[in-house]
Amino acid sequence: LRYRRAVSFDDLLADDGRVEPRDEMPDAYRRTLVRQIAQHAHSEIIGMQPEGNWISRAPSLRRKAILMAKVQDEAGHGLYLYAAAETLGVDRADLLDQLHTGRQKYSSIFNYPTLTWADVGAIGWLVDGAAIVNQVPLCRCSYGPYARAMVRICKEESFHQRQGFEILHTLSHGTPAQQAMAQDAVDRYWWPALMMFGPPDDDSPNSEQSMAWGIKRFSNDELRQRFVDMTVPQAEALGLTLPDPAIAWNEERGHYDFGPIDFTELFEVIRGNGPCNRERMAHKVQAHEDGAWVREAASAYAAKQAARSEG
Ligand code: FAQ
């Protein structure tokens, strides 16, 4: 057994140390982490649906194999994150119940439809791109199990982002119809991708405390700006236009300016009124119910094994 010197929560944070599951921590810190990690896990799982919609219609065997692997990765991220949440003393079944009854959230972005194959490219490029910008700083989150989960997840997300870029690159260098399809997907996914970072800083109730605790390392608006700065040159390389005429390099700020975001849309989607909220939840609940026999069989098997090893 290795013992760590007993350090108080505040000293640990002041020293940029990592809080581990058995360390003492304030209840509110624990609750905030459960909220964020559970929401993140639910997002990975619900996030399988929009792209899963295209597995059976991918344009080639190669594209199908890549997409299946990507969607499976998202499932793995979800399971990894539920395991990280469980280190805080909560039960996965309870977290799922909270999602299914609308008491926990998942990311707004997965409530938009995937209308064409190009949407799979736009999700990889923009949604995984935004996820990386948001998640790389989380690798330094003050809670050890979440930070470590993020290291592995970010590596996979960066592969996902490249595959999305490559799909769009192929389409934008294809026929005029393919170019138009790629542009349409980017037009529809750009603003929702910017909304993934959450409300603006002056309307983000959790940010200040989460930053003081070292859970979040940058504010929602800082990360959103970082994403725009990263993405504008990539759009140029793709030969696609971002649907915002206000985008322009600002020499003085050293950043790209961009137009105002319609946050009423974000709040409506979070409230359950996005284009696909009902469909996503109905599908999720149905899949959970259909899987009841697997959970029962696994529990019965575990009980049998335990009885056998006792006897
Ligand atoms: N959607 O005070 P803040 C992925 C809620 S990436 C829905 O700013 P906070 C990869 C927020 O929960 C997507 N709700 O909150 C993938 C809070 O409500 P609450 C998942 C949102 O927590 C790619 C309220 O608004 N990534 O899955 C959203 O400090 C492709 C006030 O907001 C993560 O979850 C939103 N966009 O900051 C998978 C990253 N924004 O809970 C498949 C980890 C805000 O108080 C395919 N999470 N809300 O009732 C975070 O970094 C943070 O939780 C933020 C929000 C930045 C999302």
PDB file of C-alpha atoms in Angstrom, residues 109 122-134 161 189-197 220-235 242 247 255-256 258 261:
ATOM      1  CA  ILE A 109     -25.548  19.587 -30.310  1.00  0.00           C
ATOM      2  CA  ALA A 122     -19.421  18.337 -40.432  1.00  0.00           C
ATOM      3  CA  ILE A 123     -19.924  16.546 -37.102  1.00  0.00           C
ATOM      4  CA  GLY A 124     -16.406  15.116 -37.199  1.00  0.00           C
ATOM      5  CA  TRP A 125     -14.807  18.411 -38.197  1.00  0.00           C
ATOM      6  CA  LEU A 126     -16.860  20.890 -36.147  1.00  0.00           C
ATOM      7  CA  VAL A 127     -18.439  18.911 -33.284  1.00  0.00           C
ATOM      8  CA  ASP A 128     -15.396  16.786 -32.499  1.00  0.00           C
ATOM      9  CA  GLY A 129     -13.248  19.874 -33.154  1.00  0.00           C
ATOM     10  CA  ALA A 130     -15.229  21.810 -30.537  1.00  0.00           C
ATOM     11  CA  ALA A 131     -15.122  18.807 -28.199  1.00  0.00           C
ATOM     12  CA  ILE A 132     -11.314  18.739 -28.410  1.00  0.00           C
ATOM     13  CA  VAL A 133     -10.969  22.457 -27.656  1.00  0.00           C
ATOM     14  CA  ASN A 134     -13.252  22.011 -24.642  1.00  0.00           C
ATOM     15  CA  GLN A 161     -11.833  15.380 -36.162  1.00  0.00           C
ATOM     16  CA  TYR A 189     -23.702  22.897 -38.039  1.00  0.00           C
ATOM     17  CA  TRP A 190     -21.589  26.054 -37.552  1.00  0.00           C
ATOM     18  CA  TRP A 191     -23.795  27.969 -35.107  1.00  0.00           C
ATOM     19  CA  PRO A 192     -24.892  24.906 -33.074  1.00  0.00           C
ATOM     20  CA  ALA A 193     -21.175  23.963 -32.761  1.00  0.00           C
ATOM     21  CA  LEU A 194     -20.423  27.414 -31.295  1.00  0.00           C
ATOM     22  CA  MET A 195     -23.280  26.896 -28.817  1.00  0.00           C
ATOM     23  CA  MET A 196     -21.716  23.674 -27.507  1.00  0.00           C
ATOM     24  CA  PHE A 197     -19.384  25.803 -25.380  1.00  0.00           C
ATOM     25  CA  ASN A 220     -16.963  29.254 -22.107  1.00  0.00           C
ATOM     26  CA  ASP A 221     -16.208  32.374 -24.191  1.00  0.00           C
ATOM     27  CA  GLU A 222     -12.428  31.847 -24.078  1.00  0.00           C
ATOM     28  CA  LEU A 223     -12.815  28.323 -25.435  1.00  0.00           C
ATOM     29  CA  ARG A 224     -15.341  29.448 -28.050  1.00  0.00           C
ATOM     30  CA  GLN A 225     -12.837  32.063 -29.299  1.00  0.00           C
ATOM     31  CA  ARG A 226     -10.094  29.453 -29.384  1.00  0.00           C
ATOM     32  CA  PHE A 227     -12.330  27.211 -31.515  1.00  0.00           C
ATOM     33  CA  VAL A 228     -13.096  30.014 -33.987  1.00  0.00           C
ATOM     34  CA  ASP A 229      -9.381  30.870 -34.269  1.00  0.00           C
ATOM     35  CA  MET A 230      -8.547  27.239 -34.985  1.00  0.00           C
ATOM     36  CA  THR A 231     -11.399  26.632 -37.420  1.00  0.00           C
ATOM     37  CA  VAL A 232     -11.327  29.669 -39.733  1.00  0.00           C
ATOM     38  CA  PRO A 233      -8.018  28.698 -41.419  1.00  0.00           C
ATOM     39  CA  GLN A 234      -9.217  25.091 -41.689  1.00  0.00           C
ATOM     40  CA  ALA A 235     -12.368  26.258 -43.513  1.00  0.00           C
ATOM     41  CA  LEU A 242     -18.403  29.694 -42.610  1.00  0.00           C
ATOM     42  CA  ILE A 247     -15.740  36.738 -39.369  1.00  0.00           C
ATOM     43  CA  HIS A 255      -8.135  36.834 -32.728  1.00  0.00           C
ATOM     44  CA  TYR A 256     -10.905  36.413 -35.295  1.00  0.00           C
ATOM     45  CA  PHE A 258     -17.312  36.759 -35.252  1.00  0.00           C
ATOM     46  CA  ILE A 261     -24.774  34.052 -31.385  1.00  0.00           C
TER      47      ILE A 261
END
